[in-house]
Amino acid sequence: MKTMSSPWARFYSNSCCLCCHVRTGTIILGVWYLIINSIVLLIVLSALTDPGQYHLTTAELGGDFEFMDDANMCIATAISLLMILICAMATYGAYKQHAAWIIPFFCYQIFDFALNTLVAISVLVYPHTVQDYLRQLPATFHYKEEIMSVNSTCLIVIILLFISIILAFKAYLISCVWNCYRYINNRNSSDVLVYITTNDTAVLLPPYDDPTNGTAAKDPPPPYVSA
């Protein structure tokens, strides 16, 4: 009897952070993202109710860009609500062992990882954009002069190292969520056994309780009639 295997099977693990199950880790991660996005939503809603509290003048922004206009606030509110929904679905799916509910959160992780990778590539290909970005910061920004005084090459290396650490951490979280998805999928489909014959043909055996497996009770014999 052979077992089905894939090149990615070596990366599969039921534990994460060396201390907890991937299902528990996914629940903790979903709750953490849920808390963060709830805080962001509260900040955005408070800015909508009191625009003057988060108002930035043109001199502070260093240009003619209005940071807290109505369009940006509405977009931020919609994104926060969507993220809260996605995180709640992932937490519920991991808790109730519904693998399909975890897929939106996994797709968000992939999208976020791709964006951070593009940022790292842009910094590597166009290093002068970092200095341009620092010059556009408002004069009231803390440590602006100290950061601009650092050698540009060293600054690029520090930024790339920092982004690389973030990407490695995000990749590990992605693997934890993916392993949780696979664990729940395998657990839900454990009632079907998969065997590989010598011609590499998969044969699906029905569950034990299925009446087609030949173990169902036969019809009783006809009643005995005396002569």
CSV table of N, CA, C and O in Angstrom, one decimal, residues 96-146:
chain,number,residue,atom,x,y,z
A,96,LYS,N,-14.5,26.5,14.6
A,96,LYS,CA,-15.5,25.5,14.3
A,96,LYS,C,-15.0,24.5,13.3
A,96,LYS,O,-15.8,23.6,12.9
A,97,GLN,N,-13.8,24.6,12.8
A,97,GLN,CA,-13.2,23.7,11.9
A,97,GLN,C,-13.9,23.7,10.6
A,97,GLN,O,-14.2,22.7,10.0
A,98,HIS,N,-14.1,24.9,10.0
A,98,HIS,CA,-14.6,25.1,8.7
A,98,HIS,C,-13.5,25.7,7.8
A,98,HIS,O,-13.2,26.9,7.9
A,99,ALA,N,-12.9,24.9,7.0
A,99,ALA,CA,-11.7,25.3,6.2
A,99,ALA,C,-12.0,26.4,5.3
A,99,ALA,O,-11.2,27.3,5.0
A,100,ALA,N,-13.2,26.4,4.7
A,100,ALA,CA,-13.5,27.4,3.6
A,100,ALA,C,-13.5,28.8,4.2
A,100,ALA,O,-13.3,29.8,3.5
A,101,TRP,N,-13.8,29.0,5.5
A,101,TRP,CA,-13.9,30.3,6.1
A,101,TRP,C,-12.5,30.9,6.3
A,101,TRP,O,-12.4,32.1,6.6
A,102,ILE,N,-11.5,30.1,6.2
A,102,ILE,CA,-10.1,30.6,6.4
A,102,ILE,C,-9.5,31.1,5.1
A,102,ILE,O,-8.6,31.9,5.2
A,103,ILE,N,-10.1,30.8,4.0
A,103,ILE,CA,-9.5,31.1,2.7
A,103,ILE,C,-9.4,32.7,2.5
A,103,ILE,O,-8.4,33.2,2.0
A,104,PRO,N,-10.4,33.5,2.8
A,104,PRO,CA,-10.3,34.9,2.6
A,104,PRO,C,-9.1,35.5,3.4
A,104,PRO,O,-8.4,36.4,2.9
A,105,PHE,N,-8.9,35.1,4.7
A,105,PHE,CA,-7.8,35.6,5.5
A,105,PHE,C,-6.5,35.2,4.9
A,105,PHE,O,-5.5,35.9,4.9
A,106,PHE,N,-6.4,33.9,4.3
A,106,PHE,CA,-5.2,33.5,3.7
A,106,PHE,C,-4.9,34.3,2.5
A,106,PHE,O,-3.7,34.6,2.2
A,107,CYS,N,-5.9,34.6,1.7
A,107,CYS,CA,-5.7,35.4,0.5
A,107,CYS,C,-5.3,36.8,0.8
A,107,CYS,O,-4.4,37.4,0.2
A,108,TYR,N,-5.8,37.4,1.9
A,108,TYR,CA,-5.3,38.7,2.4
A,108,TYR,C,-3.9,38.6,2.8
A,108,TYR,O,-3.1,39.6,2.5
A,109,GLN,N,-3.4,37.5,3.5
A,109,GLN,CA,-2.0,37.4,3.8
A,109,GLN,C,-1.1,37.4,2.6
A,109,GLN,O,-0.1,38.0,2.6
A,110,ILE,N,-1.5,36.6,1.6
A,110,ILE,CA,-0.8,36.6,0.3
A,110,ILE,C,-0.7,37.9,-0.3
A,110,ILE,O,0.4,38.4,-0.8
A,111,PHE,N,-1.8,38.7,-0.4
A,111,PHE,CA,-1.8,40.0,-0.9
A,111,PHE,C,-0.9,41.0,-0.2
A,111,PHE,O,-0.1,41.7,-0.8
A,112,ASP,N,-1.0,40.9,1.1
A,112,ASP,CA,-0.1,41.8,2.0
A,112,ASP,C,1.4,41.4,1.8
A,112,ASP,O,2.2,42.3,1.7
A,113,PHE,N,1.7,40.1,1.7
A,113,PHE,CA,3.1,39.7,1.5
A,113,PHE,C,3.6,40.2,0.1
A,113,PHE,O,4.7,40.7,0.0
A,114,ALA,N,2.7,40.1,-0.9
A,114,ALA,CA,3.1,40.6,-2.2
A,114,ALA,C,3.4,42.1,-2.2
A,114,ALA,O,4.3,42.6,-2.9
A,115,LEU,N,2.5,42.9,-1.5
A,115,LEU,CA,2.7,44.3,-1.5
A,115,LEU,C,4.1,44.7,-0.8
A,115,LEU,O,4.8,45.5,-1.2
A,116,ASN,N,4.4,44.0,0.3
A,116,ASN,CA,5.6,44.2,1.0
A,116,ASN,C,6.8,43.8,0.2
A,116,ASN,O,7.9,44.5,0.2
A,117,THR,N,6.6,42.8,-0.6
A,117,THR,CA,7.7,42.4,-1.5
A,117,THR,C,8.0,43.4,-2.6
A,117,THR,O,9.1,43.7,-2.9
A,118,LEU,N,6.9,44.0,-3.1
A,118,LEU,CA,7.0,45.1,-4.1
A,118,LEU,C,7.7,46.3,-3.5
A,118,LEU,O,8.5,47.0,-4.2
A,119,VAL,N,7.4,46.6,-2.2
A,119,VAL,CA,8.1,47.7,-1.6
A,119,VAL,C,9.6,47.5,-1.5
A,119,VAL,O,10.4,48.4,-1.7
A,120,ALA,N,10.0,46.2,-1.1
A,120,ALA,CA,11.4,45.9,-1.0
A,120,ALA,C,12.1,46.0,-2.3
A,120,ALA,O,13.2,46.5,-2.4
A,121,ILE,N,11.4,45.5,-3.4
A,121,ILE,CA,12.0,45.6,-4.7
A,121,ILE,C,12.1,47.0,-5.2
A,121,ILE,O,13.1,47.4,-5.8
A,122,SER,N,11.1,47.9,-4.9
A,122,SER,CA,11.2,49.3,-5.3
A,122,SER,C,12.3,50.0,-4.6
A,122,SER,O,13.0,50.8,-5.2
A,123,VAL,N,12.5,49.7,-3.3
A,123,VAL,CA,13.6,50.3,-2.6
A,123,VAL,C,15.0,49.8,-3.1
A,123,VAL,O,15.9,50.6,-3.2
A,124,LEU,N,15.1,48.6,-3.5
A,124,LEU,CA,16.3,48.1,-4.1
A,124,LEU,C,16.6,48.6,-5.5
A,124,LEU,O,17.7,48.9,-5.8
A,125,VAL,N,15.5,48.8,-6.3
A,125,VAL,CA,15.7,49.2,-7.7
A,125,VAL,C,15.9,50.8,-7.7
A,125,VAL,O,16.7,51.3,-8.5
A,126,TYR,N,15.1,51.5,-6.9
A,126,TYR,CA,15.1,52.9,-6.9
A,126,TYR,C,15.4,53.4,-5.5
A,126,TYR,O,14.6,53.9,-4.8
A,127,PRO,N,16.7,53.4,-5.1
A,127,PRO,CA,17.1,53.8,-3.8
A,127,PRO,C,16.9,55.3,-3.5
A,127,PRO,O,16.7,55.6,-2.3
A,128,HIS,N,16.9,56.1,-4.5
A,128,HIS,CA,16.8,57.5,-4.3
A,128,HIS,C,15.4,57.9,-3.8
A,128,HIS,O,15.2,59.0,-3.3
A,129,THR,N,14.4,57.0,-4.0
A,129,THR,CA,13.1,57.4,-3.6
A,129,THR,C,12.9,57.5,-2.1
A,129,THR,O,12.1,58.2,-1.6
A,130,VAL,N,13.9,56.8,-1.4
A,130,VAL,CA,13.8,56.9,0.1
A,130,VAL,C,14.2,58.3,0.6
A,130,VAL,O,13.5,58.9,1.4
A,131,GLN,N,15.2,58.9,0.0
A,131,GLN,CA,15.6,60.3,0.3
A,131,GLN,C,14.5,61.2,-0.1
A,131,GLN,O,14.2,62.2,0.6
A,132,ASP,N,13.9,61.0,-1.2
A,132,ASP,CA,12.8,61.9,-1.7
A,132,ASP,C,11.6,61.8,-0.7
A,132,ASP,O,10.9,62.8,-0.4
A,133,TYR,N,11.3,60.6,-0.2
A,133,TYR,CA,10.2,60.4,0.7
A,133,TYR,C,10.5,61.1,2.1
A,133,TYR,O,9.7,61.8,2.7
A,134,LEU,N,11.8,61.1,2.5
A,134,LEU,CA,12.2,61.7,3.7
A,134,LEU,C,12.1,63.2,3.6
A,134,LEU,O,11.7,63.9,4.6
A,135,ARG,N,12.4,63.8,2.5
A,135,ARG,CA,12.3,65.2,2.3
A,135,ARG,C,10.9,65.7,2.3
A,135,ARG,O,10.6,66.9,2.6
A,136,GLN,N,9.9,64.8,1.9
A,136,GLN,CA,8.5,65.2,1.9
A,136,GLN,C,7.9,65.1,3.2
A,136,GLN,O,6.7,65.6,3.4
A,137,LEU,N,8.5,64.6,4.2
A,137,LEU,CA,8.0,64.5,5.6
A,137,LEU,C,7.8,65.9,6.2
A,137,LEU,O,8.6,66.8,5.9
A,138,PRO,N,6.8,66.1,7.0
A,138,PRO,CA,6.6,67.4,7.6
A,138,PRO,C,7.8,67.8,8.5
A,138,PRO,O,8.5,66.9,9.0
A,139,ALA,N,8.0,69.1,8.7
A,139,ALA,CA,9.2,69.5,9.6
A,139,ALA,C,9.0,69.1,11.0
A,139,ALA,O,10.0,69.0,11.7
A,140,THR,N,7.8,68.8,11.4
A,140,THR,CA,7.5,68.4,12.8
A,140,THR,C,7.7,67.0,13.1
A,140,THR,O,7.6,66.5,14.2
A,141,PHE,N,8.1,66.2,12.0
A,141,PHE,CA,8.3,64.8,12.2
A,141,PHE,C,9.6,64.5,13.0
A,141,PHE,O,10.6,65.1,12.7
A,142,HIS,N,9.5,63.7,14.0
A,142,HIS,CA,10.6,63.4,15.0
A,142,HIS,C,11.7,62.7,14.2
A,142,HIS,O,11.5,61.8,13.4
A,143,TYR,N,12.9,63.1,14.6
A,143,TYR,CA,14.1,62.4,14.1
A,143,TYR,C,14.3,62.5,12.5
A,143,TYR,O,15.0,61.7,11.9
A,144,LYS,N,13.7,63.5,11.9
A,144,LYS,CA,13.8,63.6,10.5
A,144,LYS,C,15.2,64.0,10.1
A,144,LYS,O,15.8,63.4,9.2
A,145,GLU,N,15.8,65.0,10.8
A,145,GLU,CA,17.1,65.4,10.4
A,145,GLU,C,18.2,64.3,10.7
A,145,GLU,O,19.1,64.1,9.9
A,146,GLU,N,18.0,63.6,11.8
A,146,GLU,CA,18.9,62.5,12.2
A,146,GLU,C,18.9,61.4,11.1
A,146,GLU,O,19.9,60.8,10.7
